[in-house]
PDB file of N, CA and C in Angstrom:
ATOM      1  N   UNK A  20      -9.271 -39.897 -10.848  1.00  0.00           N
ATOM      2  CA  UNK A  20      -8.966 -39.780 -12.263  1.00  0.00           C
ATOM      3  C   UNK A  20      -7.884 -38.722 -12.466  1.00  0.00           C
ATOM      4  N   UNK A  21      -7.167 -38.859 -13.523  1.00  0.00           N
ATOM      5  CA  UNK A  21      -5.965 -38.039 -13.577  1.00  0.00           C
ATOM      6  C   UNK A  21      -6.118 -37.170 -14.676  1.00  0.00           C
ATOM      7  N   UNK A  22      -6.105 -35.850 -14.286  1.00  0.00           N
ATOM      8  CA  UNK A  22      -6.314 -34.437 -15.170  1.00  0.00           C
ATOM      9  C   UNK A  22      -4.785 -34.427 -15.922  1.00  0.00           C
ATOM     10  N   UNK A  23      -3.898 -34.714 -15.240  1.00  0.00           N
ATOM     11  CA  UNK A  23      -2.329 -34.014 -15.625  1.00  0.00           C
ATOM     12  C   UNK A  23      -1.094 -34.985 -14.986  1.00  0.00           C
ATOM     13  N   UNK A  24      -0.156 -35.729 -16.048  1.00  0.00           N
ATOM     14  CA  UNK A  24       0.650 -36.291 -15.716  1.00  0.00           C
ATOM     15  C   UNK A  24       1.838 -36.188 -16.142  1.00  0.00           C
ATOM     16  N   UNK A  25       2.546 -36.652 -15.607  1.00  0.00           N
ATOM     17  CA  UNK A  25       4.139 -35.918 -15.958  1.00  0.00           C
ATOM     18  C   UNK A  25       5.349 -36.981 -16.198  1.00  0.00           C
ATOM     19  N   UNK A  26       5.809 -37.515 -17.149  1.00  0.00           N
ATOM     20  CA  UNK A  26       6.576 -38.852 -16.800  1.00  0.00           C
ATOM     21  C   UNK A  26       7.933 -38.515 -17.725  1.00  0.00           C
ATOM     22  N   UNK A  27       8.909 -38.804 -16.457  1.00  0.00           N
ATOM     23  CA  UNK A  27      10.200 -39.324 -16.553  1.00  0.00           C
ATOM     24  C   UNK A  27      10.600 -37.392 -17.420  1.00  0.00           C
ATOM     25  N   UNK A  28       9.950 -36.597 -16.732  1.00  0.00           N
ATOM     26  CA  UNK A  28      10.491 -35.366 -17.500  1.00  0.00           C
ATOM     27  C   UNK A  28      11.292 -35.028 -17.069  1.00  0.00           C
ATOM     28  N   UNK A  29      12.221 -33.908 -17.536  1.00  0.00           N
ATOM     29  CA  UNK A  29      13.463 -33.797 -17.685  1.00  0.00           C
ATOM     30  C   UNK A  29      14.058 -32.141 -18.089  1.00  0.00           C
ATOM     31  N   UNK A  30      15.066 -30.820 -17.630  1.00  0.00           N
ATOM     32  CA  UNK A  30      14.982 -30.106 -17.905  1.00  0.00           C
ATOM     33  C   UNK A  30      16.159 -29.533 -17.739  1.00  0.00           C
ATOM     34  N   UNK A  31      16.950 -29.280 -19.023  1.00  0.00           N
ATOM     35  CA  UNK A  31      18.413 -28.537 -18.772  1.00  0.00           C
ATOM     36  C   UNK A  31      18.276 -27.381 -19.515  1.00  0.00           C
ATOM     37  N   UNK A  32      19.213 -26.682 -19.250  1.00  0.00           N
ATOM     38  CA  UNK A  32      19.560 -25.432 -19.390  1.00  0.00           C
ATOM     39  C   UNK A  32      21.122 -25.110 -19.505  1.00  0.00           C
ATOM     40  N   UNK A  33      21.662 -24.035 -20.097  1.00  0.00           N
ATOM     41  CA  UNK A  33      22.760 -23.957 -20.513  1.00  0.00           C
ATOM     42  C   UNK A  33      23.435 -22.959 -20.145  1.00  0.00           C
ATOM     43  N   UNK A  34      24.408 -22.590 -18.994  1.00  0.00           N
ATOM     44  CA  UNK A  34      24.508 -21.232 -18.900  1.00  0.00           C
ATOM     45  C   UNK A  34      26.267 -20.887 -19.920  1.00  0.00           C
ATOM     46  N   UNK A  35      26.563 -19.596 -19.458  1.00  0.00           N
ATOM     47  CA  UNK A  35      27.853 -19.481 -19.914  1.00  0.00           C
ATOM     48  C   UNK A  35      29.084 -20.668 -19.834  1.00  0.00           C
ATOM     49  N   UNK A  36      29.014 -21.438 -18.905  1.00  0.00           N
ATOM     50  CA  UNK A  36      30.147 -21.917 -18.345  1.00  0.00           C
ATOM     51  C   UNK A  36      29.727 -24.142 -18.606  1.00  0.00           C
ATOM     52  N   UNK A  37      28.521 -24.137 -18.244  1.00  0.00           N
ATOM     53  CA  UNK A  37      28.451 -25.485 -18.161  1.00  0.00           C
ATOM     54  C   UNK A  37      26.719 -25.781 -18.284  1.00  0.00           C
ATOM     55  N   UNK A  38      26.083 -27.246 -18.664  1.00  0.00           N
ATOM     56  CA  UNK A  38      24.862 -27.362 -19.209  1.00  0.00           C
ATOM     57  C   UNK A  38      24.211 -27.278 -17.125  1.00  0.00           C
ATOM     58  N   UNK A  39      23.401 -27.206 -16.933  1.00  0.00           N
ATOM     59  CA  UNK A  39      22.780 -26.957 -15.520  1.00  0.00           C
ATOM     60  C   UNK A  39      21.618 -28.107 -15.812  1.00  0.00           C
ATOM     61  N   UNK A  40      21.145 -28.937 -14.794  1.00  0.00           N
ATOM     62  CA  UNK A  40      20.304 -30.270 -14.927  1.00  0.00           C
ATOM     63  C   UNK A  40      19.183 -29.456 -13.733  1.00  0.00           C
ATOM     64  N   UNK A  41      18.333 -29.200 -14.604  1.00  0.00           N
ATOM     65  CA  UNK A  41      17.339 -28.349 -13.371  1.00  0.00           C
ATOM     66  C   UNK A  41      16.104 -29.718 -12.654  1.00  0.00           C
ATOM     67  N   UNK A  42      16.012 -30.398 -13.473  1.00  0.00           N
ATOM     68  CA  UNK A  42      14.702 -31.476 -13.272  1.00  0.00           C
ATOM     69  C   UNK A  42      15.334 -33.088 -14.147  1.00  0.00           C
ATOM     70  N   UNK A  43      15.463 -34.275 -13.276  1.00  0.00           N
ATOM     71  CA  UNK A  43      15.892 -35.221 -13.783  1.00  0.00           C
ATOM     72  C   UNK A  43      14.919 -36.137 -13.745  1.00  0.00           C
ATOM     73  N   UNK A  44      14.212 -36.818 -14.575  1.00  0.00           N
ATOM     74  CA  UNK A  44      13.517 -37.904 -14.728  1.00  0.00           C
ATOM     75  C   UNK A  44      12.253 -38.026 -13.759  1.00  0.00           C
ATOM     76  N   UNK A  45      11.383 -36.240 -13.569  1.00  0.00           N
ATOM     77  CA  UNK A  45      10.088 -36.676 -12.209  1.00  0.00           C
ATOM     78  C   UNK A  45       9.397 -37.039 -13.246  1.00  0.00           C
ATOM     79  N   UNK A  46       8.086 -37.768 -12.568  1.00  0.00           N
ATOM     80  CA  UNK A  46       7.137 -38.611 -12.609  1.00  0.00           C
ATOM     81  C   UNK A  46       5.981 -38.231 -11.547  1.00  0.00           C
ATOM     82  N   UNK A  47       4.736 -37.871 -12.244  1.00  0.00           N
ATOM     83  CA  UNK A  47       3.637 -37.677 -10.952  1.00  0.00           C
ATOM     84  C   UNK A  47       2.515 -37.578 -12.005  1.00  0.00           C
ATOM     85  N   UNK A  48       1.158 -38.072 -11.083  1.00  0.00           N
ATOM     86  CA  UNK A  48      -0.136 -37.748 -11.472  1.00  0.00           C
ATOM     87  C   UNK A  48      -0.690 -36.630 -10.524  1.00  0.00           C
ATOM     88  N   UNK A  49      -1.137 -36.034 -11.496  1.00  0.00           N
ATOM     89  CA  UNK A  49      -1.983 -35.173 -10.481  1.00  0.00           C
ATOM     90  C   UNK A  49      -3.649 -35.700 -11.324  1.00  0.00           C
ATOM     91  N   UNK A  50      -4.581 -35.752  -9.742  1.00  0.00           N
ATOM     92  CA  UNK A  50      -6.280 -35.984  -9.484  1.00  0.00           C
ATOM     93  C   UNK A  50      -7.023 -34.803  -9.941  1.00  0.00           C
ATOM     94  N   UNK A  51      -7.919 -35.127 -10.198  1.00  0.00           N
ATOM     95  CA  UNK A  51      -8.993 -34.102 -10.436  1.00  0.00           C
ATOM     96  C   UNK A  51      -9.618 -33.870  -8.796  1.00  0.00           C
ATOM     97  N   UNK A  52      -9.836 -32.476  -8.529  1.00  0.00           N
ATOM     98  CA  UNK A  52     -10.606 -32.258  -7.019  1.00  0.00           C
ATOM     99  C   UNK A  52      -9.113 -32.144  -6.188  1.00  0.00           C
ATOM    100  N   UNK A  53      -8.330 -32.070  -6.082  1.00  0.00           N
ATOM    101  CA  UNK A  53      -7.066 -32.520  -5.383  1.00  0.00           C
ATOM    102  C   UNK A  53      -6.537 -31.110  -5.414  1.00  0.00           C
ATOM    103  N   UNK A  54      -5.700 -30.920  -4.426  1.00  0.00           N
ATOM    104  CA  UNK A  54      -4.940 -29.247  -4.325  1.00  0.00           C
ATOM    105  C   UNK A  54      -3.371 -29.833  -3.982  1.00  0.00           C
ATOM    106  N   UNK A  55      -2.633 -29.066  -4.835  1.00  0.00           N
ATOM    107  CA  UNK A  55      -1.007 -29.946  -4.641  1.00  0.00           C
ATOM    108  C   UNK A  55      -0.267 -28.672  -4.288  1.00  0.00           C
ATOM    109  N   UNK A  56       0.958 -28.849  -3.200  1.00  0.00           N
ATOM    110  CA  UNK A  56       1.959 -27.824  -2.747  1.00  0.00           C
ATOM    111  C   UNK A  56       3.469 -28.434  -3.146  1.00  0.00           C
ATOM    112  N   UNK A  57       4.273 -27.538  -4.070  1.00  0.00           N
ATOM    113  CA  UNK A  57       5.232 -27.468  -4.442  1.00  0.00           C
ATOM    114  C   UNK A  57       6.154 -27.125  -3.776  1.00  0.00           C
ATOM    115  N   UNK A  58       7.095 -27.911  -2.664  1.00  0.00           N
ATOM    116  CA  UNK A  58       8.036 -27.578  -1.977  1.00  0.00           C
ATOM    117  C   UNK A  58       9.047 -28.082  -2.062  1.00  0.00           C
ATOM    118  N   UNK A  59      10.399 -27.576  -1.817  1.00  0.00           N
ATOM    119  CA  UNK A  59      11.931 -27.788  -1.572  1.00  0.00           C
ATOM    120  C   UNK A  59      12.725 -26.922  -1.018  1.00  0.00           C
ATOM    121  N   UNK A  60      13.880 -27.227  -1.331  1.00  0.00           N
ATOM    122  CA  UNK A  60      15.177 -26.201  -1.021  1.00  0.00           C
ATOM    123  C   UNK A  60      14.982 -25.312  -2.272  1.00  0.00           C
ATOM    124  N   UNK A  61      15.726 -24.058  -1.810  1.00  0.00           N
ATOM    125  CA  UNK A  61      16.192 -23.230  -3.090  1.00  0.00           C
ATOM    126  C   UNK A  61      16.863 -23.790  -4.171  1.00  0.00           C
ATOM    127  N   UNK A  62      16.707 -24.019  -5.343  1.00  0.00           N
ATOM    128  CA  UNK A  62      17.161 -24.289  -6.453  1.00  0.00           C
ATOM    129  C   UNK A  62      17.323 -25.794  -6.698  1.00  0.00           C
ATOM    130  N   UNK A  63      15.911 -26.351  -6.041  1.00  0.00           N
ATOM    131  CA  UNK A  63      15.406 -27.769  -6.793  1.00  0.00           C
ATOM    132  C   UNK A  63      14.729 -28.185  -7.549  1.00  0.00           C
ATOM    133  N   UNK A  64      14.353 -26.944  -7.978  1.00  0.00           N
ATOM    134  CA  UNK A  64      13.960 -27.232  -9.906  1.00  0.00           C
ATOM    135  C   UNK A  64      12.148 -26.379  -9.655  1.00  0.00           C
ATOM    136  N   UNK A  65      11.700 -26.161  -8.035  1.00  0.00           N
ATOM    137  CA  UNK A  65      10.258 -25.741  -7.896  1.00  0.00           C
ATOM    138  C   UNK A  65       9.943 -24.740  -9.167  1.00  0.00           C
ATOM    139  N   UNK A  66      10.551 -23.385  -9.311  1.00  0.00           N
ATOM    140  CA  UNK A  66       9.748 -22.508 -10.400  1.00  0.00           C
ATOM    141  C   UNK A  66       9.842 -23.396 -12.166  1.00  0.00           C
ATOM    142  N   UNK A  67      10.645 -24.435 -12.277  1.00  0.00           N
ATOM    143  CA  UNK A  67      11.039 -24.627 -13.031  1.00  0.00           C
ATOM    144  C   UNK A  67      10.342 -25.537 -13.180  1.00  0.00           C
ATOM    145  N   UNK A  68       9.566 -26.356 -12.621  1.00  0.00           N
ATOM    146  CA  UNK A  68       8.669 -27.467 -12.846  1.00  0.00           C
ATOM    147  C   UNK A  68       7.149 -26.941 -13.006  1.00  0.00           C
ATOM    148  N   UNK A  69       7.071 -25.417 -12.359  1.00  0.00           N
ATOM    149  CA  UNK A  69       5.829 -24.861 -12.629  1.00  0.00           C
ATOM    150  C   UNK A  69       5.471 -23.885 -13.767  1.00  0.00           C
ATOM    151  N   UNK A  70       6.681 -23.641 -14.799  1.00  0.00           N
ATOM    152  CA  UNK A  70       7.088 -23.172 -15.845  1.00  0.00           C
ATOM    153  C   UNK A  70       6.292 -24.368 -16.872  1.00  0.00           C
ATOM    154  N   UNK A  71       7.006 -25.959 -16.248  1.00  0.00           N
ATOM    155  CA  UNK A  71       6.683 -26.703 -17.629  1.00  0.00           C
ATOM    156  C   UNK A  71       5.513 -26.630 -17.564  1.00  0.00           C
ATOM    157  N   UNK A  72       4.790 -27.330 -16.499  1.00  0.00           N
ATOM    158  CA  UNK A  72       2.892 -27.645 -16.139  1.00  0.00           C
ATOM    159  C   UNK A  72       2.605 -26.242 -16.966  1.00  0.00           C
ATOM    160  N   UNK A  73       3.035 -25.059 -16.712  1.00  0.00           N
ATOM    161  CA  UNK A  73       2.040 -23.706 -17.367  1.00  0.00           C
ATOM    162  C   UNK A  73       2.155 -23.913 -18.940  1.00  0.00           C
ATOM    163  N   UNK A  74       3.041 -24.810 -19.358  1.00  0.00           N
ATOM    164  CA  UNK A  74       3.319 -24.768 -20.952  1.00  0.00           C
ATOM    165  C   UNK A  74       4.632 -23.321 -21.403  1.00  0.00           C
ATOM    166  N   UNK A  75       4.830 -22.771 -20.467  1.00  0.00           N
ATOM    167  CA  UNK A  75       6.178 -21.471 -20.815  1.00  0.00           C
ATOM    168  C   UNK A  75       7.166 -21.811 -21.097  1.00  0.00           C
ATOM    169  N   UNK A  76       7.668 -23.498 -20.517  1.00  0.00           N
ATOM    170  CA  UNK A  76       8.536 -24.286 -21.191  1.00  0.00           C
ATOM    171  C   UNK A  76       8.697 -25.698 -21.751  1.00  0.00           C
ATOM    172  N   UNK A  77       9.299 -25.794 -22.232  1.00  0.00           N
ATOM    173  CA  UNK A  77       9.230 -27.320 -22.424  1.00  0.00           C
ATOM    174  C   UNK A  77      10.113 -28.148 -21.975  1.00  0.00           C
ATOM    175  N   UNK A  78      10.105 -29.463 -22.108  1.00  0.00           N
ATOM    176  CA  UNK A  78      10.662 -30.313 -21.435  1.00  0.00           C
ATOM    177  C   UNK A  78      11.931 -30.627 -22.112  1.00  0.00           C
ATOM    178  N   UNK A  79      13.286 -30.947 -21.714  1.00  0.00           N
ATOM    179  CA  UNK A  79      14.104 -31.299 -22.672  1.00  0.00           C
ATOM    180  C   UNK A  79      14.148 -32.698 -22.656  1.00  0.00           C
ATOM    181  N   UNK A  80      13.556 -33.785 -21.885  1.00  0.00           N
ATOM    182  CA  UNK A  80      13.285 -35.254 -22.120  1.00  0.00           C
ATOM    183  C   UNK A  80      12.055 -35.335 -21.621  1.00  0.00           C
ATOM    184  N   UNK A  81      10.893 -36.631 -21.555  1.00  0.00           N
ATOM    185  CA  UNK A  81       9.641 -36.818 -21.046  1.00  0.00           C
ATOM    186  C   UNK A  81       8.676 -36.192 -22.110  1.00  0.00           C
ATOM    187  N   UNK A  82       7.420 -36.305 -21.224  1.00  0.00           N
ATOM    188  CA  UNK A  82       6.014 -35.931 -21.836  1.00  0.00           C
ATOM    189  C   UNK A  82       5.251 -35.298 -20.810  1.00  0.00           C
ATOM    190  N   UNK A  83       4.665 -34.771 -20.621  1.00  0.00           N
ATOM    191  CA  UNK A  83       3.381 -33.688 -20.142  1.00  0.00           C
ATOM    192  C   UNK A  83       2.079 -33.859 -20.599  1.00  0.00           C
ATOM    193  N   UNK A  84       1.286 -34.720 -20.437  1.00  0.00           N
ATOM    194  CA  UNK A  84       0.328 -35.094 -20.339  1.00  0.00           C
ATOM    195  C   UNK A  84      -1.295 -33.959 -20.126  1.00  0.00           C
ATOM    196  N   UNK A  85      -2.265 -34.092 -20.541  1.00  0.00           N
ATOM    197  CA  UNK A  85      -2.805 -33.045 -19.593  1.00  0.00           C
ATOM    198  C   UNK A  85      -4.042 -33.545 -20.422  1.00  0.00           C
ATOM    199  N   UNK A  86      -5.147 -34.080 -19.555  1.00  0.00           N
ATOM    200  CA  UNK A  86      -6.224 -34.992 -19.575  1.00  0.00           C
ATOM    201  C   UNK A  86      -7.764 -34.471 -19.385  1.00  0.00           C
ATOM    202  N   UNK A  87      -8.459 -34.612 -20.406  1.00  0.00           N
ATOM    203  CA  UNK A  87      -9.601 -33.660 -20.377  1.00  0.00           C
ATOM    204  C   UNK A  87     -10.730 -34.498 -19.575  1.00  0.00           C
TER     205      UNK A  87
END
């Protein structure tokens, strides 16, 4: 069963110079009972996808789901 889902979200940001595309269109369920590891390269969106799930940010396209 799915506690928390994430679809087609999406996350830019704007610096001085040009808009920055931190997260393009993920998609995932996360299970209830289940333990998940967040890995990549440096600057593939990891703190930034664990920002949205905490609610500290929001999404600039998609939905965030979160299932009682």
């Amino acid at each position: 069963m799915s506690v928390l889902s994430i679809k087609e979200v999406s996350y830019q940001y704007k610096n001085k110079y040009q808009t920055i595309s931190a997260l393009d269109g993920i998609s995932y369920e996360f299970d209830s009972g289940k333990m998940y590891v967040v890995i990549g390269k440096s600057g593939s969106g990891k703190t930034t996808l664990l920002s949205l799930l905490a609610g500290l940010s929001m999404p600039t396209k998609g939905k965030i789901l979160f299932h009682k």
